[in-house]
mmCIF file of C-alpha atoms in Angstrom:
data_model
loop_
_atom_site.group_PDB
_atom_site.id
_atom_site.type_symbol
_atom_site.label_atom_id
_atom_site.label_comp_id
_atom_site.label_asym_id
_atom_site.label_seq_id
_atom_site.Cartn_x
_atom_site.Cartn_y
_atom_site.Cartn_z
ATOM 1 C CA MET A 1 -43.320 -40.664 8.989
ATOM 2 C CA LEU A 2 -44.597 -39.567 12.384
ATOM 3 C CA ASP A 3 -46.283 -42.138 14.575
ATOM 4 C CA ALA A 4 -48.300 -40.677 17.423
ATOM 5 C CA GLY A 5 -51.776 -39.564 18.375
ATOM 6 C CA ALA A 6 -52.979 -36.038 18.955
ATOM 7 C CA ILE A 7 -53.533 -35.379 22.654
ATOM 8 C CA LEU A 8 -56.308 -32.905 23.272
ATOM 9 C CA VAL A 9 -55.437 -31.058 26.452
ATOM 10 C CA GLY A 10 -54.879 -27.400 27.210
ATOM 11 C CA PRO A 11 -55.722 -24.339 25.122
ATOM 12 C CA GLY A 12 -56.590 -24.404 21.449
ATOM 13 C CA ILE A 13 -53.108 -23.566 20.219
ATOM 14 C CA ILE A 14 -51.692 -26.698 21.867
ATOM 15 C CA GLN A 15 -54.542 -28.827 20.505
ATOM 16 C CA ARG A 16 -54.161 -27.546 16.944
ATOM 17 C CA GLU A 17 -50.404 -27.855 17.019
ATOM 18 C CA ARG A 18 -50.483 -31.450 18.186
ATOM 19 C CA ARG A 19 -53.004 -32.383 15.537
ATOM 20 C CA SER A 20 -50.749 -31.024 12.786
ATOM 21 C CA SER A 21 -47.511 -32.310 14.354
ATOM 22 C CA LEU A 22 -48.441 -35.781 15.480
ATOM 23 C CA GLY A 23 -51.114 -36.792 12.996
ATOM 24 C CA PRO A 24 -54.182 -38.993 13.356
ATOM 25 C CA ALA A 25 -52.513 -42.285 14.316
ATOM 26 C CA ARG A 26 -52.989 -44.266 17.523
ATOM 27 C CA ARG A 27 -53.241 -42.271 20.759
ATOM 28 C CA GLN A 28 -51.107 -42.634 23.836
ATOM 29 C CA ARG A 29 -51.966 -40.311 26.671
ATOM 30 C CA ARG A 30 -50.283 -39.454 29.955
ATOM 31 C CA VAL A 31 -51.476 -36.063 31.153
ATOM 32 C CA ALA A 32 -49.881 -34.494 34.205
ATOM 33 C CA ALA A 33 -52.030 -33.542 37.202
ATOM 34 C CA GLY A 34 -53.651 -30.154 36.871
ATOM 35 C CA CYS A 35 -55.093 -30.467 33.360
ATOM 36 C CA ARG A 36 -58.576 -31.566 34.396
ATOM 37 C CA ASP A 37 -59.775 -27.970 34.703
ATOM 38 C CA GLY A 38 -59.168 -27.397 30.995
ATOM 39 C CA GLN A 39 -56.132 -25.175 31.522
ATOM 40 C CA HIS A 40 -52.700 -26.225 30.351
ATOM 41 C CA ARG A 41 -50.533 -26.625 33.442
ATOM 42 C CA GLY A 42 -47.984 -28.905 31.859
ATOM 43 C CA ALA A 43 -48.528 -32.157 30.008
ATOM 44 C CA GLU A 44 -46.512 -35.294 29.454
ATOM 45 C CA ASP A 45 -47.257 -37.016 26.170
ATOM 46 C CA GLN A 46 -45.788 -39.608 23.857
ATOM 47 C CA ALA A 47 -44.971 -39.333 20.170
ATOM 48 C CA GLY A 48 -42.807 -41.231 17.749
ATOM 49 C CA VAL A 49 -40.463 -40.935 14.800
ATOM 50 C CA GLN A 50 -39.112 -43.428 12.305
ATOM 51 C CA GLY A 51 -35.387 -43.976 11.892
ATOM 52 C CA GLY A 52 -34.085 -41.973 8.954
ATOM 53 C CA ALA A 53 -30.571 -43.377 8.460
ATOM 54 C CA GLU A 54 -29.717 -46.613 6.686
ATOM 55 C CA GLU A 55 -28.680 -48.303 9.932
ATOM 56 C CA ARG A 56 -32.069 -47.545 11.498
ATOM 57 C CA GLY A 57 -34.310 -48.108 8.486
ATOM 58 C CA GLY A 58 -37.683 -49.516 9.484
ATOM 59 C CA GLY A 59 -37.245 -48.772 13.190
ATOM 60 C CA ARG A 60 -39.928 -46.899 15.125
ATOM 61 C CA TYR A 61 -38.817 -44.777 18.083
ATOM 62 C CA GLN A 62 -41.102 -43.640 20.855
ATOM 63 C CA LEU A 63 -40.543 -40.244 22.461
ATOM 64 C CA GLU A 64 -41.654 -38.681 25.720
ATOM 65 C CA ILE A 65 -42.652 -35.027 25.374
ATOM 66 C CA LYS A 66 -43.191 -32.819 28.421
ATOM 67 C CA ILE A 67 -44.645 -29.406 27.674
ATOM 68 C CA PRO A 68 -43.886 -26.841 30.392
ATOM 69 C CA GLU A 69 -46.263 -24.181 31.655
ATOM 70 C CA THR A 70 -44.081 -21.548 29.959
ATOM 71 C CA TYR A 71 -44.460 -23.071 26.466
ATOM 72 C CA PRO A 72 -44.045 -21.744 23.762
ATOM 73 C CA PHE A 73 -41.549 -19.342 25.324
ATOM 74 C CA ASN A 74 -39.515 -22.300 26.589
ATOM 75 C CA PRO A 75 -38.918 -25.558 24.721
ATOM 76 C CA PRO A 76 -40.634 -28.857 25.479
ATOM 77 C CA LYS A 77 -38.582 -31.489 27.284
ATOM 78 C CA VAL A 78 -38.101 -34.453 24.996
ATOM 79 C CA ARG A 79 -36.345 -37.778 25.427
ATOM 80 C CA PHE A 80 -36.289 -41.127 23.652
ATOM 81 C CA ILE A 81 -38.177 -43.896 25.428
ATOM 82 C CA THR A 82 -37.042 -46.466 22.870
ATOM 83 C CA LYS A 83 -33.379 -47.365 23.305
ATOM 84 C CA ILE A 84 -31.163 -46.143 20.482
ATOM 85 C CA TRP A 85 -27.445 -46.162 19.594
ATOM 86 C CA HIS A 86 -26.740 -42.608 18.427
ATOM 87 C CA PRO A 87 -23.993 -40.065 19.275
ATOM 88 C CA ASN A 88 -26.472 -37.319 20.158
ATOM 89 C CA ILE A 89 -28.855 -39.438 22.238
ATOM 90 C CA SER A 90 -27.994 -41.108 25.534
ATOM 91 C CA SER A 91 -28.055 -44.893 25.218
ATOM 92 C CA VAL A 92 -28.926 -45.010 28.936
ATOM 93 C CA THR A 93 -31.488 -42.259 29.581
ATOM 94 C CA GLY A 94 -32.673 -41.245 26.109
ATOM 95 C CA ALA A 95 -31.615 -37.621 26.701
ATOM 96 C CA ILE A 96 -31.120 -35.658 23.478
ATOM 97 C CA CYS A 97 -28.428 -33.162 22.519
ATOM 98 C CA LEU A 98 -30.252 -30.822 20.131
ATOM 99 C CA ASP A 99 -29.772 -27.058 20.082
ATOM 100 C CA ILE A 100 -33.439 -26.134 19.637
ATOM 101 C CA LEU A 101 -34.290 -28.044 22.813
ATOM 102 C CA LYS A 102 -31.823 -25.839 24.664
ATOM 103 C CA ASP A 103 -30.557 -22.312 23.959
ATOM 104 C CA GLN A 104 -31.631 -22.083 20.309
ATOM 105 C CA TRP A 105 -35.364 -22.425 20.972
ATOM 106 C CA ALA A 106 -37.645 -19.637 19.706
ATOM 107 C CA ALA A 107 -41.291 -19.012 20.577
ATOM 108 C CA ALA A 108 -42.237 -19.322 16.895
ATOM 109 C CA MET A 109 -41.115 -22.960 16.877
ATOM 110 C CA THR A 110 -43.615 -25.784 17.287
ATOM 111 C CA LEU A 111 -43.747 -29.451 18.185
ATOM 112 C CA ARG A 112 -43.657 -30.140 14.466
ATOM 113 C CA THR A 113 -40.331 -28.303 14.327
ATOM 114 C CA VAL A 114 -39.005 -30.529 17.108
ATOM 115 C CA LEU A 115 -40.131 -33.787 15.485
ATOM 116 C CA LEU A 116 -38.739 -32.837 12.080
ATOM 117 C CA SER A 117 -35.450 -31.801 13.693
ATOM 118 C CA LEU A 118 -35.246 -35.147 15.455
ATOM 119 C CA GLN A 119 -35.838 -37.009 12.217
ATOM 120 C CA ALA A 120 -33.019 -34.988 10.655
ATOM 121 C CA LEU A 121 -30.780 -35.818 13.621
ATOM 122 C CA LEU A 122 -31.464 -39.531 13.177
ATOM 123 C CA ALA A 123 -30.448 -39.224 9.533
ATOM 124 C CA ALA A 124 -27.307 -37.146 10.169
ATOM 125 C CA ALA A 125 -25.564 -37.383 13.541
ATOM 126 C CA GLU A 126 -23.344 -34.654 15.009
ATOM 127 C CA PRO A 127 -20.531 -36.637 16.689
ATOM 128 C CA ASP A 128 -18.532 -33.520 17.601
ATOM 129 C CA ASP A 129 -21.358 -32.390 19.903
ATOM 130 C CA PRO A 130 -22.271 -35.710 21.532
ATOM 131 C CA GLN A 131 -24.684 -36.692 24.240
ATOM 132 C CA ASP A 132 -23.133 -40.172 24.468
ATOM 133 C CA ALA A 133 -19.329 -40.032 24.276
ATOM 134 C CA VAL A 134 -18.905 -43.808 23.893
ATOM 135 C CA VAL A 135 -21.211 -43.912 20.872
ATOM 136 C CA ALA A 136 -19.623 -40.794 19.371
ATOM 137 C CA ASN A 137 -16.147 -42.285 19.695
ATOM 138 C CA GLN A 138 -17.243 -45.467 17.946
ATOM 139 C CA TYR A 139 -18.963 -43.381 15.243
ATOM 140 C CA LYS A 140 -15.711 -41.549 14.489
ATOM 141 C CA GLN A 141 -13.181 -44.330 15.067
ATOM 142 C CA ASN A 142 -15.009 -47.277 13.516
ATOM 143 C CA PRO A 143 -17.923 -46.157 11.303
ATOM 144 C CA GLU A 144 -18.715 -49.664 10.073
ATOM 145 C CA MET A 145 -18.942 -51.039 13.615
ATOM 146 C CA PHE A 146 -21.154 -48.102 14.544
ATOM 147 C CA LYS A 147 -23.510 -48.890 11.658
ATOM 148 C CA GLN A 148 -23.719 -52.548 12.628
ATOM 149 C CA THR A 149 -24.264 -51.686 16.295
ATOM 150 C CA ALA A 150 -26.937 -49.095 15.494
ATOM 151 C CA ARG A 151 -28.633 -51.592 13.184
ATOM 152 C CA LEU A 152 -28.693 -54.223 15.931
ATOM 153 C CA TRP A 153 -30.161 -51.768 18.473
ATOM 154 C CA ALA A 154 -32.775 -50.774 15.893
ATOM 155 C CA HIS A 155 -33.652 -54.428 15.394
ATOM 156 C CA VAL A 156 -33.789 -55.330 19.093
ATOM 157 C CA TYR A 157 -35.519 -52.219 20.465
ATOM 158 C CA ALA A 158 -37.262 -50.512 17.530
ATOM 159 C CA GLY A 159 -38.481 -53.409 15.420
ATOM 160 C CA ALA A 160 -36.214 -52.808 12.421
ATOM 161 C CA PRO A 161 -35.946 -55.886 10.181
ATOM 162 C CA VAL A 162 -32.171 -56.056 9.661
ATOM 163 C CA SER A 163 -29.517 -57.088 12.160
ATOM 164 C CA SER A 164 -26.001 -58.581 12.321
ATOM 165 C CA PRO A 165 -25.902 -62.383 12.714
ATOM 166 C CA GLU A 166 -22.366 -62.158 14.128
ATOM 167 C CA TYR A 167 -23.347 -59.691 16.833
ATOM 168 C CA THR A 168 -26.550 -61.575 17.591
ATOM 169 C CA LYS A 169 -24.556 -64.759 18.186
ATOM 170 C CA LYS A 170 -22.266 -62.983 20.660
ATOM 171 C CA ILE A 171 -25.300 -61.686 22.535
ATOM 172 C CA GLU A 172 -26.857 -65.145 22.732
ATOM 173 C CA ASN A 173 -23.604 -66.708 23.960
ATOM 174 C CA LEU A 174 -23.319 -64.248 26.874
ATOM 175 C CA CYS A 175 -27.011 -64.520 27.682
ATOM 176 C CA ALA A 176 -26.536 -68.279 27.927
ATOM 177 C CA MET A 177 -24.086 -67.578 30.768
ATOM 178 C CA GLY A 178 -26.922 -66.024 32.750
ATOM 179 C CA PHE A 179 -26.373 -62.325 32.083
ATOM 180 C CA ASP A 180 -29.277 -59.934 31.492
ATOM 181 C CA ARG A 181 -29.911 -59.409 27.787
ATOM 182 C CA ASN A 182 -30.042 -55.614 27.900
ATOM 183 C CA ALA A 183 -26.872 -55.492 29.990
ATOM 184 C CA VAL A 184 -25.155 -57.795 27.493
ATOM 185 C CA ILE A 185 -26.104 -55.581 24.553
ATOM 186 C CA VAL A 186 -24.820 -52.461 26.311
ATOM 187 C CA ALA A 187 -21.580 -54.141 27.376
ATOM 188 C CA LEU A 188 -20.780 -55.558 23.943
ATOM 189 C CA SER A 189 -21.727 -52.320 22.195
ATOM 190 C CA SER A 190 -19.548 -50.178 24.471
ATOM 191 C CA LYS A 191 -16.618 -52.609 24.327
ATOM 192 C CA SER A 192 -16.395 -52.832 20.531
ATOM 193 C CA TRP A 193 -18.034 -56.274 20.543
ATOM 194 C CA ASP A 194 -15.061 -57.870 22.264
ATOM 195 C CA VAL A 195 -16.541 -60.728 24.274
ATOM 196 C CA GLU A 196 -13.724 -60.896 26.818
ATOM 197 C CA THR A 197 -13.778 -57.229 27.828
ATOM 198 C CA ALA A 198 -17.582 -57.166 27.725
ATOM 199 C CA THR A 199 -17.649 -60.165 30.079
ATOM 200 C CA GLU A 200 -15.265 -58.396 32.461
ATOM 201 C CA LEU A 201 -17.553 -55.373 32.464
ATOM 202 C CA LEU A 202 -20.599 -57.520 33.180
ATOM 203 C CA LEU A 203 -18.869 -59.297 36.031
ATOM 204 C CA SER A 204 -17.752 -56.004 37.569
ATOM 205 C CA ASN A 205 -21.294 -54.647 37.767
#
């Protein structure tokens, strides 16, 4: 279920952990300056998870993982690179609201712990502790609309096979007016797929 390549930088514990956490799939490497001497001075890598909930089934989500010099005593910094519609993940920046990435981190935890926790978060959101208030409100107030919106984002940004024809048509109609596609998706998603209010938002930006 994990889609990322092991990145062999830094001391043996980091190398072994990444092999077990990220698996043998394709590599993507972006190592921060200072690692050429063989010592781990912080690294910035990419990994991935697959969507676990029904509305994200088949989607593949790319993550950015930054490992600080103080690891494992401090947590890695992780964010979603792939856009996602989820109460605990910012639809704008990809920032994640997850306790083990903040004050509940323990030195015994590993990157594998983080990736498994993220997969669990994708499968079961925590709307009462949101990172994205707009998404969380939709999740609680209109669960069916949330599912359809999340499914469309998974289709557009994460390669999931299923999407909503109705929502897709609204996107295409606004794009035909000359608006940016990503901006249209965000506007419609945040305005409950009401074309009029979404258009007003687009015109105001």
